[in-house]
């Protein structure tokens, strides 16, 4: 792969290559924990990838190893900038803007694959969770820490986790704050596969290329359908938005617009009432 740099950021790296985007959290000295700036940069890169009609698959990963040899996907919110009401940005405004990022990853009509080497912990664990797919290196470590460090994620972090691994396991993960190996995560259905560390990106690119050969609209509607089952009216809005998009692409839908613009009654008689 010949990744091209899209834009230089402070806390992340952003590359593209042949239909794939790669977004890398680049704070290895903090186990890739995110501060508000990191999240704003991630949000911008994901928004760019969403807008780019060449891009169908986004790989989300973390820089590693750190100088101590350890790897991390992401260790959640940066506790050193946590203030009284959230994580403080450069102006001292408290933020939980990672929740906006979670929603963007889930709702964007493209496939997001988490590539996890090392720690996916706390809010970093929730980030891999909200990705469509997760490929882990054999050194992957998964877990929540909220009740240990005075935090929790009662959104996707709790209910979506329970949808994936079941209620009992999700409660165990949150109440005990244990760490689980990649193999254990695979066995509980939390991730899609485990590969040797040096094959992680290669495997992500392979899965991405396979997906890129599929129908964009089919993938788009499937992602929205999977979301709709969990996301209530927000999920239905997303799915219905896709139905509207498809309707606009039909002659029947276009006839309504055309008739309005031509100031004539619409002629829908030419279209059947299908059984
Ligand atoms: C990730 C973990 C288990 C790694 O342990 P270890 O022993 O390999 O590394 P160590 O020494 O703890 O960390 C290395 C350096 O990274 C920093 C550490 O402070 C340390 O820095 P130095 O002492 O070398 O200067 N670091 C690691 N994680 C950090 C973090 N989250 N914030 C700031 N600095 C961090 C171990 O490091 C760990 O347990 N980390 C904390 C995980 C955690 O509790 N994250 C926050 C959960 S809450 C959250 O993310 C959240 C939420 O619940 C709701 C909404 C939004 C966010």
mmCIF file of N, CA, C and O and ligand atoms in Angstrom, residues 29-31 33-34 70 75-80 87 96 98 119 121-123 145 149 151-153 179, ligand 1:
data_model
loop_
_atom_site.group_PDB
_atom_site.id
_atom_site.type_symbol
_atom_site.label_atom_id
_atom_site.label_comp_id
_atom_site.label_asym_id
_atom_site.label_seq_id
_atom_site.Cartn_x
_atom_site.Cartn_y
_atom_site.Cartn_z
ATOM 1 N N UNK A 29 2.465 8.237 23.540
ATOM 2 C CA UNK A 29 2.955 8.475 24.906
ATOM 3 C C UNK A 29 1.814 8.467 25.916
ATOM 4 O O UNK A 29 2.038 8.384 27.121
ATOM 5 N N UNK A 30 0.575 8.561 25.434
ATOM 6 C CA UNK A 30 -0.618 8.525 26.302
ATOM 7 C C UNK A 30 -1.443 7.281 25.999
ATOM 8 O O UNK A 30 -2.656 7.277 26.225
ATOM 9 N N UNK A 31 -0.816 6.256 25.435
ATOM 10 C CA UNK A 31 -1.553 5.070 24.982
ATOM 11 C C UNK A 31 -2.705 5.473 24.047
ATOM 12 O O UNK A 31 -3.779 4.876 24.068
ATOM 13 N N UNK A 33 -4.707 7.934 24.211
ATOM 14 C CA UNK A 33 -5.886 8.550 24.842
ATOM 15 C C UNK A 33 -6.224 9.820 24.073
ATOM 16 O O UNK A 33 -5.338 10.478 23.518
ATOM 17 N N UNK A 34 -7.520 10.158 24.043
ATOM 18 C CA UNK A 34 -7.928 11.343 23.275
ATOM 19 C C UNK A 34 -8.256 12.526 24.177
ATOM 20 O O UNK A 34 -8.855 12.385 25.214
ATOM 21 N N UNK A 70 5.186 -0.805 24.018
ATOM 22 C CA UNK A 70 3.779 -1.198 24.145
ATOM 23 C C UNK A 70 2.905 -0.555 23.072
ATOM 24 O O UNK A 70 3.170 0.562 22.621
ATOM 25 N N UNK A 75 -6.713 4.537 24.711
ATOM 26 C CA UNK A 75 -6.983 4.325 26.144
ATOM 27 C C UNK A 75 -8.067 5.261 26.663
ATOM 28 O O UNK A 75 -8.140 5.533 27.861
ATOM 29 N N UNK A 76 -8.933 5.760 25.771
ATOM 30 C CA UNK A 76 -10.090 6.552 26.204
ATOM 31 C C UNK A 76 -9.760 8.012 26.419
ATOM 32 O O UNK A 76 -8.784 8.530 25.874
ATOM 33 N N UNK A 77 -10.596 8.662 27.215
ATOM 34 C CA UNK A 77 -10.446 10.099 27.463
ATOM 35 C C UNK A 77 -9.152 10.379 28.215
ATOM 36 O O UNK A 77 -8.788 9.637 29.137
ATOM 37 N N UNK A 78 -8.474 11.469 27.835
ATOM 38 C CA UNK A 78 -7.204 11.844 28.480
ATOM 39 C C UNK A 78 -7.502 12.371 29.884
ATOM 40 O O UNK A 78 -8.017 13.484 30.045
ATOM 41 N N UNK A 79 -7.180 11.579 30.881
ATOM 42 C CA UNK A 79 -7.519 11.912 32.270
ATOM 43 C C UNK A 79 -6.782 13.151 32.761
ATOM 44 O O UNK A 79 -7.215 13.797 33.712
ATOM 45 N N UNK A 80 -5.676 13.496 32.099
ATOM 46 C CA UNK A 80 -4.905 14.655 32.572
ATOM 47 C C UNK A 80 -5.567 15.975 32.175
ATOM 48 O O UNK A 80 -5.193 17.025 32.687
ATOM 49 N N UNK A 87 -13.858 16.839 29.461
ATOM 50 C CA UNK A 87 -12.454 16.952 29.078
ATOM 51 C C UNK A 87 -12.229 18.355 28.528
ATOM 52 O O UNK A 87 -12.960 18.806 27.641
ATOM 53 N N UNK A 96 -17.462 16.459 25.962
ATOM 54 C CA UNK A 96 -17.547 15.000 25.791
ATOM 55 C C UNK A 96 -17.776 14.772 24.303
ATOM 56 O O UNK A 96 -18.689 14.053 23.900
ATOM 57 N N UNK A 98 -16.440 13.124 22.133
ATOM 58 C CA UNK A 98 -16.282 11.792 21.546
ATOM 59 C C UNK A 98 -17.657 11.174 21.238
ATOM 60 O O UNK A 98 -17.776 10.309 20.362
ATOM 61 N N UNK A 119 -3.906 -1.895 23.685
ATOM 62 C CA UNK A 119 -5.051 -1.542 24.510
ATOM 63 C C UNK A 119 -6.200 -0.867 23.753
ATOM 64 O O UNK A 119 -5.999 0.134 23.081
ATOM 65 N N UNK A 121 -9.242 0.468 25.568
ATOM 66 C CA UNK A 121 -9.669 0.540 26.961
ATOM 67 C C UNK A 121 -10.541 1.767 27.180
ATOM 68 O O UNK A 121 -10.296 2.821 26.577
ATOM 69 N N UNK A 122 -11.536 1.666 28.059
ATOM 70 C CA UNK A 122 -12.390 2.811 28.409
ATOM 71 C C UNK A 122 -13.099 3.351 27.178
ATOM 72 O O UNK A 122 -13.657 2.591 26.376
ATOM 73 N N UNK A 123 -13.036 4.694 27.013
ATOM 74 C CA UNK A 123 -13.654 5.305 25.833
ATOM 75 C C UNK A 123 -13.008 4.823 24.544
ATOM 76 O O UNK A 123 -13.606 4.914 23.468
ATOM 77 N N UNK A 145 -13.152 0.782 31.982
ATOM 78 C CA UNK A 145 -12.550 1.154 33.266
ATOM 79 C C UNK A 145 -13.433 2.101 34.072
ATOM 80 O O UNK A 145 -13.086 2.453 35.197
ATOM 81 N N UNK A 149 -12.362 4.534 37.422
ATOM 82 C CA UNK A 149 -11.752 5.861 37.291
ATOM 83 C C UNK A 149 -12.780 6.994 37.385
ATOM 84 O O UNK A 149 -12.486 8.145 37.055
ATOM 85 N N UNK A 151 -16.046 7.220 35.897
ATOM 86 C CA UNK A 151 -16.699 7.580 34.639
ATOM 87 C C UNK A 151 -17.596 6.420 34.210
ATOM 88 O O UNK A 151 -17.567 5.340 34.807
ATOM 89 N N UNK A 152 -18.405 6.650 33.208
ATOM 90 C CA UNK A 152 -19.138 5.553 32.565
ATOM 91 C C UNK A 152 -19.673 6.052 31.232
ATOM 92 O O UNK A 152 -19.782 7.263 31.017
ATOM 93 N N UNK A 153 -19.973 5.134 30.341
ATOM 94 C CA UNK A 153 -20.616 5.458 29.078
ATOM 95 C C UNK A 153 -21.902 4.636 29.017
ATOM 96 O O UNK A 153 -21.878 3.452 28.693
ATOM 97 N N UNK A 179 -9.548 -6.850 32.162
ATOM 98 C CA UNK A 179 -9.008 -6.769 30.805
ATOM 99 C C UNK A 179 -9.108 -8.142 30.147
ATOM 100 O O UNK A 179 -8.885 -9.159 30.807
HETATM 101 C C1 LIG B 1 -4.304 1.622 29.096
HETATM 102 C C2 LIG B 1 -3.605 1.149 30.353
HETATM 103 C C3 LIG B 1 -4.256 -0.126 30.886
HETATM 104 C C4 LIG B 1 -2.129 0.843 29.986
HETATM 105 O O1 LIG B 1 -1.413 0.488 31.132
HETATM 106 P P1 LIG B 1 0.197 0.485 31.087
HETATM 107 O O2 LIG B 1 0.655 0.027 32.436
HETATM 108 O O3 LIG B 1 0.672 -0.251 29.893
HETATM 109 O O4 LIG B 1 0.649 1.993 30.832
HETATM 110 P P2 LIG B 1 0.593 3.261 31.804
HETATM 111 O O5 LIG B 1 1.900 3.411 32.485
HETATM 112 O O6 LIG B 1 -0.618 3.248 32.655
HETATM 113 O O7 LIG B 1 0.404 4.434 30.732
HETATM 114 C C5 LIG B 1 1.484 4.904 29.955
HETATM 115 C C6 LIG B 1 1.351 6.404 29.882
HETATM 116 O O8 LIG B 1 0.114 6.725 29.243
HETATM 117 C C7 LIG B 1 -0.662 7.535 30.086
HETATM 118 C C8 LIG B 1 -0.206 7.192 31.491
HETATM 119 O O9 LIG B 1 -0.539 8.202 32.389
HETATM 120 C C9 LIG B 1 1.299 7.013 31.308
HETATM 121 O O10 LIG B 1 1.888 8.297 31.232
HETATM 122 P P3 LIG B 1 3.305 8.584 31.950
HETATM 123 O O11 LIG B 1 3.146 8.202 33.397
HETATM 124 O O12 LIG B 1 4.281 7.705 31.216
HETATM 125 O O13 LIG B 1 3.527 10.041 31.725
HETATM 126 N N1 LIG B 1 -2.077 7.240 29.906
HETATM 127 C C10 LIG B 1 -2.637 6.057 29.653
HETATM 128 N N2 LIG B 1 -3.959 6.152 29.568
HETATM 129 C C11 LIG B 1 -4.252 7.448 29.759
HETATM 130 C C12 LIG B 1 -5.441 8.192 29.790
HETATM 131 N N3 LIG B 1 -6.658 7.620 29.562
HETATM 132 N N4 LIG B 1 -5.371 9.512 30.044
HETATM 133 C C13 LIG B 1 -4.194 10.107 30.247
HETATM 134 N N5 LIG B 1 -3.013 9.460 30.226
HETATM 135 C C14 LIG B 1 -3.060 8.150 29.982
HETATM 136 C C15 LIG B 1 -3.584 2.232 31.461
HETATM 137 O O14 LIG B 1 -2.774 3.291 31.051
HETATM 138 C C16 LIG B 1 -4.946 2.741 31.796
HETATM 139 O O15 LIG B 1 -5.701 2.095 32.498
HETATM 140 N N6 LIG B 1 -5.270 3.964 31.323
HETATM 141 C C17 LIG B 1 -6.470 4.674 31.695
HETATM 142 C C18 LIG B 1 -7.664 4.134 30.948
HETATM 143 C C19 LIG B 1 -8.899 4.916 31.330
HETATM 144 O O16 LIG B 1 -9.369 4.810 32.435
HETATM 145 N N7 LIG B 1 -9.439 5.750 30.415
HETATM 146 C C20 LIG B 1 -10.514 6.653 30.666
HETATM 147 C C21 LIG B 1 -11.849 5.935 30.766
HETATM 148 S S1 LIG B 1 -13.230 7.043 30.828
HETATM 149 C C22 LIG B 1 -13.468 7.450 29.174
HETATM 150 O O17 LIG B 1 -12.644 7.172 28.370
HETATM 151 C C23 LIG B 1 -14.715 8.150 28.747
HETATM 152 C C24 LIG B 1 -15.936 7.846 29.284
HETATM 153 O O18 LIG B 1 -16.035 6.897 30.209
HETATM 154 C C25 LIG B 1 -17.097 8.529 28.893
HETATM 155 C C26 LIG B 1 -17.009 9.487 27.909
HETATM 156 C C27 LIG B 1 -15.773 9.792 27.374
HETATM 157 C C28 LIG B 1 -14.638 9.113 27.770
#
